[in-house]
Tab-separated table of C-alpha atoms and ligand atoms in Angstrom:
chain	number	residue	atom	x	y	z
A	99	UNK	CA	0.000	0.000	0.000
A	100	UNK	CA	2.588	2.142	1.299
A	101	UNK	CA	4.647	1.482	-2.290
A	102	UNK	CA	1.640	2.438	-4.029
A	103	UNK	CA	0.856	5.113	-2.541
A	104	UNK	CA	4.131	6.843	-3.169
A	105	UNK	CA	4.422	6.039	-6.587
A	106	UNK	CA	1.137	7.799	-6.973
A	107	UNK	CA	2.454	11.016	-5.327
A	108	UNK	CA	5.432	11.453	-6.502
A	109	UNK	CA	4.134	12.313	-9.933
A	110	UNK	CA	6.421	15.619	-9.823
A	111	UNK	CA	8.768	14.810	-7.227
A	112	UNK	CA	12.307	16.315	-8.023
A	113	UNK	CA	15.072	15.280	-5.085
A	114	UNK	CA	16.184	18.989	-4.526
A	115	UNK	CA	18.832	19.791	-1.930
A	116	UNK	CA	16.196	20.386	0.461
A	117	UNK	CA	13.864	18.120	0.151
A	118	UNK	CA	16.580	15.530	0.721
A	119	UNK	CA	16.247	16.097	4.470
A	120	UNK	CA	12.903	17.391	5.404
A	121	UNK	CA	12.614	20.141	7.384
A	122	UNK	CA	11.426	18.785	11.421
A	123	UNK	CA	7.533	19.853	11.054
A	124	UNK	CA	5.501	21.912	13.409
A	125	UNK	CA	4.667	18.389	14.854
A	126	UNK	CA	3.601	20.102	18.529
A	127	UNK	CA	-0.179	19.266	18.179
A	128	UNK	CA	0.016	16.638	16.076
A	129	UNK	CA	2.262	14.513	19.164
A	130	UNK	CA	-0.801	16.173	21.508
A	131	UNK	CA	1.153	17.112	24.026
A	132	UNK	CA	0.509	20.244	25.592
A	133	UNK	CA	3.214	22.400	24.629
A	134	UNK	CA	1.762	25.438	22.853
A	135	UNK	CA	0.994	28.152	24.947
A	136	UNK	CA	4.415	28.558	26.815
A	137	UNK	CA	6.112	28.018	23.697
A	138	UNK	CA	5.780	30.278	20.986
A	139	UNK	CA	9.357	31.016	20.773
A	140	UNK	CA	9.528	27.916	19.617
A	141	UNK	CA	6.752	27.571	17.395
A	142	UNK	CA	7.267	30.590	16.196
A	143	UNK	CA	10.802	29.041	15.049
A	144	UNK	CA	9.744	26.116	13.498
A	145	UNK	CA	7.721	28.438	11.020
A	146	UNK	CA	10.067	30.129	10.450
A	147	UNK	CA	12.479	27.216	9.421
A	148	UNK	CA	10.063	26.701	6.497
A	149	UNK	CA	10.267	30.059	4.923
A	150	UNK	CA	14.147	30.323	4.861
A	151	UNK	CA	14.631	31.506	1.364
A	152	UNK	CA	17.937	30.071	0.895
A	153	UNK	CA	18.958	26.642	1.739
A	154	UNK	CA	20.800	26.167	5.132
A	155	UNK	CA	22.573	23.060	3.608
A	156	UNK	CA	21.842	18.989	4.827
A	157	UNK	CA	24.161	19.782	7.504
A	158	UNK	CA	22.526	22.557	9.120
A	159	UNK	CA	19.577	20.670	8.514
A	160	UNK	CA	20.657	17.818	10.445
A	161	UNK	CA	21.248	20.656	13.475
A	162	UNK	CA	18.093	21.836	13.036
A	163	UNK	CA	16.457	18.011	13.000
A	164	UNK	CA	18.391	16.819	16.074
A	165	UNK	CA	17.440	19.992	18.155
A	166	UNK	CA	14.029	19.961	17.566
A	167	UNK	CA	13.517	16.175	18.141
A	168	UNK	CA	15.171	16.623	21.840
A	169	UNK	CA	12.995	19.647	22.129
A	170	UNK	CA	9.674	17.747	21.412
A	171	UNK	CA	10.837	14.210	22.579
A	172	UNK	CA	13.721	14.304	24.555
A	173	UNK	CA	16.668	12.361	24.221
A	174	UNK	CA	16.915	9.380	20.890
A	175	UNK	CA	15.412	6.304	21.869
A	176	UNK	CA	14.838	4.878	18.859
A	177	UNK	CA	16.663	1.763	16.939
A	178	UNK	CA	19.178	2.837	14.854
A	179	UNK	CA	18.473	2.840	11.331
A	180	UNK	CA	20.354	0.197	8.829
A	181	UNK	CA	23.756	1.288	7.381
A	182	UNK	CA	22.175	1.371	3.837
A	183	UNK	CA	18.917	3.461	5.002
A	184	UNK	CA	21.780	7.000	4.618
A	185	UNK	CA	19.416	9.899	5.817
A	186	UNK	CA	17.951	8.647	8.425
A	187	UNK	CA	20.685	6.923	9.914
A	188	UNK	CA	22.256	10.660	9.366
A	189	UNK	CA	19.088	11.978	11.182
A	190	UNK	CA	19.586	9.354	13.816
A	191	UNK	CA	23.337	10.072	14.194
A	192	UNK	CA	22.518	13.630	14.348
A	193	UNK	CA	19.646	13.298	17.590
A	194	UNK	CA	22.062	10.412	19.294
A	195	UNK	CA	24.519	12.656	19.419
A	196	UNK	CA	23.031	15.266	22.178
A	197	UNK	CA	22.698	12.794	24.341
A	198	UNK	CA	20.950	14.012	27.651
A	199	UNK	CA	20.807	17.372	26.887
A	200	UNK	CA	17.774	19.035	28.497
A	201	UNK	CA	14.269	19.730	26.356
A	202	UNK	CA	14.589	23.368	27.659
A	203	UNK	CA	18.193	23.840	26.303
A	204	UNK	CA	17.449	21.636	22.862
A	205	UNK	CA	14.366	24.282	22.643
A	206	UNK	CA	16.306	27.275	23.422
A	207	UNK	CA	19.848	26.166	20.400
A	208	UNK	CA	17.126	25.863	18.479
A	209	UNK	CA	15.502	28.751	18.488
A	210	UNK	CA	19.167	30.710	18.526
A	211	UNK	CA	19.930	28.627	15.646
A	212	UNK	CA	16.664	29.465	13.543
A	213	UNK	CA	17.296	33.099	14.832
A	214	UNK	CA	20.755	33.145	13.347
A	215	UNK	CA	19.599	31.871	10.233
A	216	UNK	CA	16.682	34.077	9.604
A	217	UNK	CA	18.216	37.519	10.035
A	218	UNK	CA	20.332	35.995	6.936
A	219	UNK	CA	17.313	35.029	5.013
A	220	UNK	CA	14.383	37.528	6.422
A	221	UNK	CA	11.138	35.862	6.152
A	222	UNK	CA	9.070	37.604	3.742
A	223	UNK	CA	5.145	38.663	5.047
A	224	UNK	CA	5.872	41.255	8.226
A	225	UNK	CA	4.479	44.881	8.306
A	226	UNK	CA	6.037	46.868	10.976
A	227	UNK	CA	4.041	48.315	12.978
A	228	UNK	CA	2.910	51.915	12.400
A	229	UNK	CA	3.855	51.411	8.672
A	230	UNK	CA	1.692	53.629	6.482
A	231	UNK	CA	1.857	52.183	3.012
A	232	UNK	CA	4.318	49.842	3.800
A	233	UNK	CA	4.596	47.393	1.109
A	234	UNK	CA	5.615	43.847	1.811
A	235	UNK	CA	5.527	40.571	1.520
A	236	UNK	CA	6.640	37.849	-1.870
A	237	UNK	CA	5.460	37.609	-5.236
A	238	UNK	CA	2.447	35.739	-4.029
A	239	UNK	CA	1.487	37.410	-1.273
A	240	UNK	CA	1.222	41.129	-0.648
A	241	UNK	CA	0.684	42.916	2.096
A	242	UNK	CA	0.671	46.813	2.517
A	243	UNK	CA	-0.856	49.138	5.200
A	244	UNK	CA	-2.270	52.400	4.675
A	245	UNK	CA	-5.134	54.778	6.372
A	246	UNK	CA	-5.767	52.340	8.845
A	247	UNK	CA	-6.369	49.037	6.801
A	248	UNK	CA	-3.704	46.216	6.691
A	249	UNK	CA	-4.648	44.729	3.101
A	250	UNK	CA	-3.485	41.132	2.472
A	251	UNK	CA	-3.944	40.276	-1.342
A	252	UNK	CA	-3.068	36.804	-2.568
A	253	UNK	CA	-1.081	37.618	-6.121
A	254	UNK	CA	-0.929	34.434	-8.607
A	255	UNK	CA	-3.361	35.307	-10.843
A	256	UNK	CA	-1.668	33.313	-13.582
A	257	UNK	CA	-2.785	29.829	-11.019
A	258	UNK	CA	-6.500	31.784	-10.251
A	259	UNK	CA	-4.123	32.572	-6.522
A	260	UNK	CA	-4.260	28.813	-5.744
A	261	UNK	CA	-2.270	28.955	-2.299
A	262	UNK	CA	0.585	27.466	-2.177
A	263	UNK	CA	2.148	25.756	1.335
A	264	UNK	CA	4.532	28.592	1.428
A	265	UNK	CA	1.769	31.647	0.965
A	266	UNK	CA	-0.130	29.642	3.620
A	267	UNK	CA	2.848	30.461	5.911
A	268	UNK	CA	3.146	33.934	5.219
A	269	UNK	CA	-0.862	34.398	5.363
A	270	UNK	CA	0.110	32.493	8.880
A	271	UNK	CA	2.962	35.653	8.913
A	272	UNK	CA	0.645	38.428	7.788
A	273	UNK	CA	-1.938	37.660	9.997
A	274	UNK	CA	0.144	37.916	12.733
A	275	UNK	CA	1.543	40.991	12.020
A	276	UNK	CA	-1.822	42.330	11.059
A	277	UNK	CA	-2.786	41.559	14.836
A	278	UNK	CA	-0.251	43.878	16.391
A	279	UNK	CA	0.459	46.444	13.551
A	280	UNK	CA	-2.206	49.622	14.244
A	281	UNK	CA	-4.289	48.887	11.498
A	282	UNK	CA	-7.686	48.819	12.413
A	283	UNK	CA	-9.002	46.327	10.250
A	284	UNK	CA	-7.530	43.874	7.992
A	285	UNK	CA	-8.226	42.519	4.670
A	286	UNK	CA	-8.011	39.093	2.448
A	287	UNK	CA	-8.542	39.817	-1.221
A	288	UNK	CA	-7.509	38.403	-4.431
A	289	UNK	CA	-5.113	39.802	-7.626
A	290	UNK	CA	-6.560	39.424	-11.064
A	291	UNK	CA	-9.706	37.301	-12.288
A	292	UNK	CA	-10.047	35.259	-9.008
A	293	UNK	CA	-10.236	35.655	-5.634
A	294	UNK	CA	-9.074	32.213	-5.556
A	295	UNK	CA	-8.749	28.395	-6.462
A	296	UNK	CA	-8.321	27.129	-2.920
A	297	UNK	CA	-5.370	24.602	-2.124
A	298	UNK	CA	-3.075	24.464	-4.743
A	299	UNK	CA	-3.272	20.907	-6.087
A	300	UNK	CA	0.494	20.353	-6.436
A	301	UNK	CA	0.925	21.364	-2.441
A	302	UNK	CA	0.486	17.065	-2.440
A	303	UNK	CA	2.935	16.354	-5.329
A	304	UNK	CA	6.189	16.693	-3.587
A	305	UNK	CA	6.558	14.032	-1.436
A	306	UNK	CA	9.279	11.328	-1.164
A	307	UNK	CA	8.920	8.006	-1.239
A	308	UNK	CA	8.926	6.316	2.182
A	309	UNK	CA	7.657	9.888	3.718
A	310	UNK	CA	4.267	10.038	2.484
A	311	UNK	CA	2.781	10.111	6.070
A	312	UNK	CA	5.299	12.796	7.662
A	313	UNK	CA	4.292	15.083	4.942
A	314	UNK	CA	1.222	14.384	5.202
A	315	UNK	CA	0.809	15.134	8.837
A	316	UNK	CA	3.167	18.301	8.420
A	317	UNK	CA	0.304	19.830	5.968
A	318	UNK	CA	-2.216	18.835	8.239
A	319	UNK	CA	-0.154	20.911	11.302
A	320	UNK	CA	0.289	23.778	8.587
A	321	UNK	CA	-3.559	23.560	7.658
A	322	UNK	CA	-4.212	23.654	11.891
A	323	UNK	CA	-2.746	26.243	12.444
A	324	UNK	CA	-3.442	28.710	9.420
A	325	UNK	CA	-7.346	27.663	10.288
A	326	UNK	CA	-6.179	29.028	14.153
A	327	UNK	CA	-4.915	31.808	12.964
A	328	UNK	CA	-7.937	32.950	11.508
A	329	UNK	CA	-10.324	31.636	14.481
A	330	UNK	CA	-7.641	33.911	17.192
A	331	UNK	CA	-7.719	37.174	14.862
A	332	UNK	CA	-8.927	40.019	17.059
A	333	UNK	CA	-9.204	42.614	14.756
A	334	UNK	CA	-12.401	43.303	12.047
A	335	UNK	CA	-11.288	40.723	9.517
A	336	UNK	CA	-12.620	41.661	6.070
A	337	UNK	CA	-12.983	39.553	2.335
A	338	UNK	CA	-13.333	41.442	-0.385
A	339	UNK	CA	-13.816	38.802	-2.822
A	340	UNK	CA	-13.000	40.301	-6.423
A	341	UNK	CA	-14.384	37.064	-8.466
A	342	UNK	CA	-14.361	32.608	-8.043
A	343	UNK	CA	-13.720	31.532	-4.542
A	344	UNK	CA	-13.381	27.474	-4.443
A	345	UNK	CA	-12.640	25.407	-1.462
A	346	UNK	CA	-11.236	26.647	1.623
A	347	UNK	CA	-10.930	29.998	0.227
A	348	UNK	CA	-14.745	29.704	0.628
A	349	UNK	CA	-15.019	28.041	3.972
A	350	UNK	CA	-12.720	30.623	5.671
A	351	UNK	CA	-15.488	32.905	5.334
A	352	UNK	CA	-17.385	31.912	7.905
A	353	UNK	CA	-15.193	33.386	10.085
A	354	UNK	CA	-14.720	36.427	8.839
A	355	UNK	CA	-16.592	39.950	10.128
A	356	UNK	CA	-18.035	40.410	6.747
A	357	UNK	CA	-17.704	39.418	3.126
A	358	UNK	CA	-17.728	41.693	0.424
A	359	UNK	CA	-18.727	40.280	-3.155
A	360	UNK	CA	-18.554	40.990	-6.775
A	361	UNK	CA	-21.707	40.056	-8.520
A	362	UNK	CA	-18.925	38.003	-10.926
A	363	UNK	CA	-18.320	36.112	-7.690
A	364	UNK	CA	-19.048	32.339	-7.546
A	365	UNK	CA	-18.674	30.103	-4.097
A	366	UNK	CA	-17.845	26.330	-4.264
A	367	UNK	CA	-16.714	23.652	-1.830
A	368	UNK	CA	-16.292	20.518	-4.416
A	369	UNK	CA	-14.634	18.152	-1.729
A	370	UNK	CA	-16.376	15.114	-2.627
A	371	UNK	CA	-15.692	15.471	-6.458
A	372	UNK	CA	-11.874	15.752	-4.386
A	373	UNK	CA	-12.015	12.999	-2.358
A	374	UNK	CA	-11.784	15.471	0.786
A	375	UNK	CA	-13.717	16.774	3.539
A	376	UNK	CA	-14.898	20.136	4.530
A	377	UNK	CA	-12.791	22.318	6.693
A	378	UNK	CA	-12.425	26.209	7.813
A	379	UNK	CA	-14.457	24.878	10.459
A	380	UNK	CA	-17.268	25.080	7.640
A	381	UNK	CA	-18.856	21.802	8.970
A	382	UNK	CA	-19.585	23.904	12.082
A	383	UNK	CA	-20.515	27.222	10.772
A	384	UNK	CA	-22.543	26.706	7.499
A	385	UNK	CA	-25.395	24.498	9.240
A	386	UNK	CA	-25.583	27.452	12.013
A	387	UNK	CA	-25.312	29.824	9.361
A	388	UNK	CA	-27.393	28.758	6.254
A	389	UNK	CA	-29.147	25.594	8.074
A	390	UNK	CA	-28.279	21.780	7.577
A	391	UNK	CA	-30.014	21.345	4.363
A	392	UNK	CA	-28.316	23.690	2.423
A	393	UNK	CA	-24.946	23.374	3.992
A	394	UNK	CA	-25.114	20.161	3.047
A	395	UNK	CA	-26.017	20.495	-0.725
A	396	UNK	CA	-22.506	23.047	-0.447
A	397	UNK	CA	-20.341	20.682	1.739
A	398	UNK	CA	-21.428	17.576	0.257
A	399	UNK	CA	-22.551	17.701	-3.008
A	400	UNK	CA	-20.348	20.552	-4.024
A	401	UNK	CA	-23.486	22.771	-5.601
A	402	UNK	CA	-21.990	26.090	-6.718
A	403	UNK	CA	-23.663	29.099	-5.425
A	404	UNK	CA	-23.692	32.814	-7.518
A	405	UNK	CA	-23.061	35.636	-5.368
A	406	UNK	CA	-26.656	36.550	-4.667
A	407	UNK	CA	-27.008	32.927	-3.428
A	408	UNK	CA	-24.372	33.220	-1.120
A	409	UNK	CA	-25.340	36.650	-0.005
A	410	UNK	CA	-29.508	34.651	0.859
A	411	UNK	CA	-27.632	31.990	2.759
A	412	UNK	CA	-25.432	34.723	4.939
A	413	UNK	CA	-22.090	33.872	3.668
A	414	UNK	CA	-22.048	37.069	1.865
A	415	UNK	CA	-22.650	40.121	3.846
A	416	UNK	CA	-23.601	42.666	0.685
A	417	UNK	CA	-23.412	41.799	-3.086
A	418	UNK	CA	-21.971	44.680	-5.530
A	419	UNK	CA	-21.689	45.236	-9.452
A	420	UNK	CA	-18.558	43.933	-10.684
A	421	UNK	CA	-18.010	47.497	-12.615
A	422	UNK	CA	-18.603	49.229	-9.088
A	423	UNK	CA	-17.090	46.911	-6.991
A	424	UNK	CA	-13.456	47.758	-6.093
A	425	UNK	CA	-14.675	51.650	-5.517
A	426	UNK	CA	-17.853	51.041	-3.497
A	427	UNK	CA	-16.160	48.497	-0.914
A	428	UNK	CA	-13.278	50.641	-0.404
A	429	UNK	CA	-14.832	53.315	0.247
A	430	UNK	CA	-16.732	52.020	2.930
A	431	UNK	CA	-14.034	49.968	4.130
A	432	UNK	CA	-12.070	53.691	4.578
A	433	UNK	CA	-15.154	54.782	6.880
A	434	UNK	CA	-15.192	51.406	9.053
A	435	UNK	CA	-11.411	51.832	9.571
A	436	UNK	CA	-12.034	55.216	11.152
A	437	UNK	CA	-14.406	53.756	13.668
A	438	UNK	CA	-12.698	53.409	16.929
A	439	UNK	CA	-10.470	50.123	16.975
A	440	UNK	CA	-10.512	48.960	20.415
A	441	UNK	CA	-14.746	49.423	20.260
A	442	UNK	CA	-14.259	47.082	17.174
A	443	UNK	CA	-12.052	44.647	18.974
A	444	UNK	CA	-13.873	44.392	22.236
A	445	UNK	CA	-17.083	43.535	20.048
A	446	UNK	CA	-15.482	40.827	17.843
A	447	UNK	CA	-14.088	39.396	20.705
A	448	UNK	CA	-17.220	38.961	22.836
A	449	UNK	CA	-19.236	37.516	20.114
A	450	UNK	CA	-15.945	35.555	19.197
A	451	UNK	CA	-15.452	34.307	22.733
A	452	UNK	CA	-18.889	32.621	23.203
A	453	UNK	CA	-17.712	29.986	20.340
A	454	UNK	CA	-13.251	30.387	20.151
A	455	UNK	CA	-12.889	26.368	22.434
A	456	UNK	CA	-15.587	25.071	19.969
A	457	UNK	CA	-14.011	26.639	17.097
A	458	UNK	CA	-10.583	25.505	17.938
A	459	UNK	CA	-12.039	21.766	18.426
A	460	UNK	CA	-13.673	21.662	15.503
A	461	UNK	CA	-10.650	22.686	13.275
A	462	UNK	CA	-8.926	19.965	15.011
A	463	UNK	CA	-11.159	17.281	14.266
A	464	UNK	CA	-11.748	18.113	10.695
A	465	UNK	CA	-8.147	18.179	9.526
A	466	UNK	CA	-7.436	15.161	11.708
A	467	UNK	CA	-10.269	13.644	9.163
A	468	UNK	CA	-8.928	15.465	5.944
A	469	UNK	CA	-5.256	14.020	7.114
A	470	UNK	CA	-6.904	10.637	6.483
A	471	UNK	CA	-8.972	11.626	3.440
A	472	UNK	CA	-5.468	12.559	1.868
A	473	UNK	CA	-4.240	9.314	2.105
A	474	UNK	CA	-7.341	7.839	-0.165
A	475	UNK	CA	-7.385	6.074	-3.041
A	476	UNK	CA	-10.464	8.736	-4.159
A	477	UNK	CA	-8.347	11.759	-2.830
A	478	UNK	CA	-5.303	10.908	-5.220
A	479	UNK	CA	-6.505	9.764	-8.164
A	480	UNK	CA	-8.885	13.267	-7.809
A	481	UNK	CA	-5.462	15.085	-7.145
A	482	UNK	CA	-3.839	13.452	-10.160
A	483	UNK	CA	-6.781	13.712	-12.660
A	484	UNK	CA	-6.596	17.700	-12.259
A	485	UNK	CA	-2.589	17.463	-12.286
A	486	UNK	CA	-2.120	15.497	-15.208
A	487	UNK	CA	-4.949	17.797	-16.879
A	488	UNK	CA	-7.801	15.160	-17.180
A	489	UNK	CA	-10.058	17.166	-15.004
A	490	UNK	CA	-11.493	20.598	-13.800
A	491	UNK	CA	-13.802	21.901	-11.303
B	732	LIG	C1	-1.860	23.215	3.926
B	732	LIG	C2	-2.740	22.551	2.930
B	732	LIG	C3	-4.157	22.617	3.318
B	732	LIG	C4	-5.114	21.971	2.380
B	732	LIG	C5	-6.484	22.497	2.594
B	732	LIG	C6	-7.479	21.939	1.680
B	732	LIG	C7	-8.305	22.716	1.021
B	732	LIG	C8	-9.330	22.146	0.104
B	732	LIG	C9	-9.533	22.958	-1.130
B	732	LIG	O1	-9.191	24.104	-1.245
B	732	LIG	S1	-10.306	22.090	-2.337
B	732	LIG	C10	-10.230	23.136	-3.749
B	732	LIG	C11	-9.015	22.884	-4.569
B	732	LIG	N1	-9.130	23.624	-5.784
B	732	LIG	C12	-9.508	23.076	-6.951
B	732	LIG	O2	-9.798	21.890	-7.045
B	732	LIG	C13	-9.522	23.990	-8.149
B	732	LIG	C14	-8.791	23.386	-9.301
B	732	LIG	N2	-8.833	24.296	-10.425
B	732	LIG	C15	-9.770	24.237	-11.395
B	732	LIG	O3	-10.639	23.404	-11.414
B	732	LIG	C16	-9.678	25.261	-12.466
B	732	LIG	O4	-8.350	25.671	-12.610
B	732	LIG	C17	-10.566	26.515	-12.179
B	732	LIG	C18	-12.036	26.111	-12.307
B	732	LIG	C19	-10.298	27.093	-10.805
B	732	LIG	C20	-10.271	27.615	-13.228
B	732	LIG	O5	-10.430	27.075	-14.532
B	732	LIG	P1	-9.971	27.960	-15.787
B	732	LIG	O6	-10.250	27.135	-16.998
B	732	LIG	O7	-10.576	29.306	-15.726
B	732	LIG	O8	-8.416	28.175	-15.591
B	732	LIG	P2	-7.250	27.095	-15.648
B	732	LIG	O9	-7.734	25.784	-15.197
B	732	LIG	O10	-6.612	27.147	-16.997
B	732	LIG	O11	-6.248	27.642	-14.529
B	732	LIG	C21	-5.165	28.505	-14.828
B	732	LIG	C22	-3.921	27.899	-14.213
B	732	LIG	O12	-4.094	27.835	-12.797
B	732	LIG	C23	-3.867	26.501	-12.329
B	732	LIG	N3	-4.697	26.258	-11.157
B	732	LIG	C24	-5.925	26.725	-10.928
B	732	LIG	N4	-6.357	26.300	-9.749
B	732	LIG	C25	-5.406	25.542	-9.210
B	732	LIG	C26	-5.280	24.821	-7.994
B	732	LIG	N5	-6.241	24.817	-7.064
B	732	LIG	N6	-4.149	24.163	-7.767
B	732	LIG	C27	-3.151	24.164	-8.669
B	732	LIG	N7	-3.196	24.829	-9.850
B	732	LIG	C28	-4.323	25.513	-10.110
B	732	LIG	C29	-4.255	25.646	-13.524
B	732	LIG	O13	-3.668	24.377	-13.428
B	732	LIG	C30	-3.700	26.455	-14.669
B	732	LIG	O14	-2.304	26.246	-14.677
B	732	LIG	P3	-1.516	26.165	-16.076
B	732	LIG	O15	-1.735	27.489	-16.749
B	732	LIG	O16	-0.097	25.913	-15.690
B	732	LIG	O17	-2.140	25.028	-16.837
């Protein structure tokens, strides 16, 4: 199974220098134990490993491995790998080595470590606070700040702004700087015709053989915690959604303050015709929000839904003429950002508040379901019809 499986996704693989030895994933909630809240240093780090732009080399790799597996697990206790089995006896070489050394001290070299590295390689998505139009951010992802609003537009029109797992980190990035800039409200919109294709397809395609299930499970972290991010965001978070939204560019909505829409604007969640399941925390909201019966024809039958549809079943909040669009929803978003902010925050967060633990619980439980639905013999060969061009939405 396991053979099969990676034959299947490693349609595209190409060995590159760093894919040789995988970067240790943000495995915290994944292992369940509870390690989150007193230790965002560290967390924090093992983002940031994944958006070095430049290559730290299989040897600083190796560093990076070893500390973080004494961080998470403590000293190696595991049988050491064949002679012929190279990398991960290297990996295993690499742990063994520290010997007793303390969680708190492994934690500590490797935050240093991933410090020292990233002021060589800044990560990419961060507006200072204060910034007015402060432009930042990669190709895909821009983010700039003016009079008030912290605007975070996904920019690949040429893929529709599929996202990619590295713009998921830096919306992960933005967001975060978004919460402590002194914007007063933040927005998610799209470049070009699209607001966007949801997951980019080929975020599956570049797995090794043999490591199917760790990447796997390091997607499904990434997914957790982008889907946090969102849930956590304390500030007026705002769509303005310029055209198509598909998959879990739609089910994000649901937690956002409101949802602006072109009338070109379409909405649709085509998990079954993927092989997946719904997430976003979409399984939660869009019963509450539209009722069970037509969540349902959305989550599980993947019915596409215009604009005004969207806007009847209160995923939209207002529905405006393409031609208009762009002028009309700035120019009220201008006039909401002059509203006082910490009114705006207190009220999000007391409507927030009544539903954050169910929120969080639900995310949890739906990617720990997609994280098995990824694995499926309907999930790949729905992955690899749309990759080798035999299908389309
Ligand atoms: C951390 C990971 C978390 C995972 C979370 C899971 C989320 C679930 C989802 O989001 S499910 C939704 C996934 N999205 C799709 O299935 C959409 C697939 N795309 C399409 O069906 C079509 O491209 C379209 C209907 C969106 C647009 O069709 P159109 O004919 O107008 O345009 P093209 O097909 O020619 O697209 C232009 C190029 O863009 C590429 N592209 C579009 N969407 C994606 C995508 N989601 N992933 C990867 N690539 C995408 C498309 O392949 C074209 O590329 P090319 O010019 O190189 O051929």
């Amino acid at each position: 199974m396991a053979l099969r499986l990676a034959k299947h996704w490693c349609l595209s693989a190409i060995r590159s220098p760093l894919q040789v030895i995988s970067f240790p994933a943000l495995q915290l909630h994944v292992s369940g134990t509870a390690m989150r809240a007193d230790q965002k240093d560290f967390e924090n780090a093992v983002t940031r490993v994944k958006l070095l732009k430049k290559d730290p080399g299989n040897e600083m790799k190796l560093k990076l491995y070893a500390l973080y597996k004494q961080a998470t697990e403590g000293p190696c206790n595991v049988p050491k790998p064949g002679v012929f089995n190279l990398i991960n006896k290297a990996k295993w070489d690499a742990w063994n080595a520290l010997g007793s050394l303390p969680k708190e001290t492994a934690r500590q070299n490797y935050v240093d470590l991933v410090s020292s590295l990233s002021s060589s390689s800044a990560s990419s998505s961060q507006v200072k606070p204060g910034a007015d139009k402060e432009q930042q951010g990669s190709e895909n992802l821009v983010v700039t700040s003016e009079n008030g609003i912290t605007k975070i537009m996904l920019n690949r029109p040429t893929k529709k702004n599929a996202i990619t797992t590295q713009m998921y980190q830096e919306i992960i990035l933005a967001l975060k700087a978004a919460s402590k800039d002194d914007s007063t409200i933040t927005v998610l919109t799209g470049n070009g015709d699209y607001y966007c294709s949801g997951n980019d397809l080929s975020n599956f395609t570049d797995v090794l053989s043999g490591e199917i299930e760790e990447k796997v499970k390091s997607i499904a972290i990434l997914l957790r915690d982008f889907v946090d991010c969102f849930i956590d965001f304390p500030k007026p978070l705002i769509a303005v959604v310029n055209g198509p939204a598909v998959g879990i560019s739609v089910t994000l909505l649901g937690l956002f303050d409101a949802v602006y829409a072109s009338d070109r604007a379409t909405f649709h969640t085509p998990f079954s015709h993927l092989g997946q399941s719904p997430e976003g925390c979409s399984s939660y909201i869009f019963p509450k929000m539209m009722g069970p019966a037509k969540a349902k024809e959305m989550l599980i039958f993947g019915k596409k839904l215009t604009a005004g549809e969207a806007c009847a079943r209160g995923l939209v909040t207002e529905v405006f003429p393409d031609s208009t669009f762009q002028t009309e929803v700035w120019t009220r978003l201008k006039a909401y950002s002059k509203l006082p902010p910490n009114a705006m925050r207190v009220s999000k967060q007391i409507i927030r508040n009544m539903e954050k633990e169910k929120l969080h619980a639900v995310n949890a439980e739906e990617v720990s379901v997609l994280q098995e639905r990824w694995l499926s013999d309907e999930c790949i060969n729905a992955v690899m019809n749309f990759l080798s061009k035999r299908a389309k939405l």
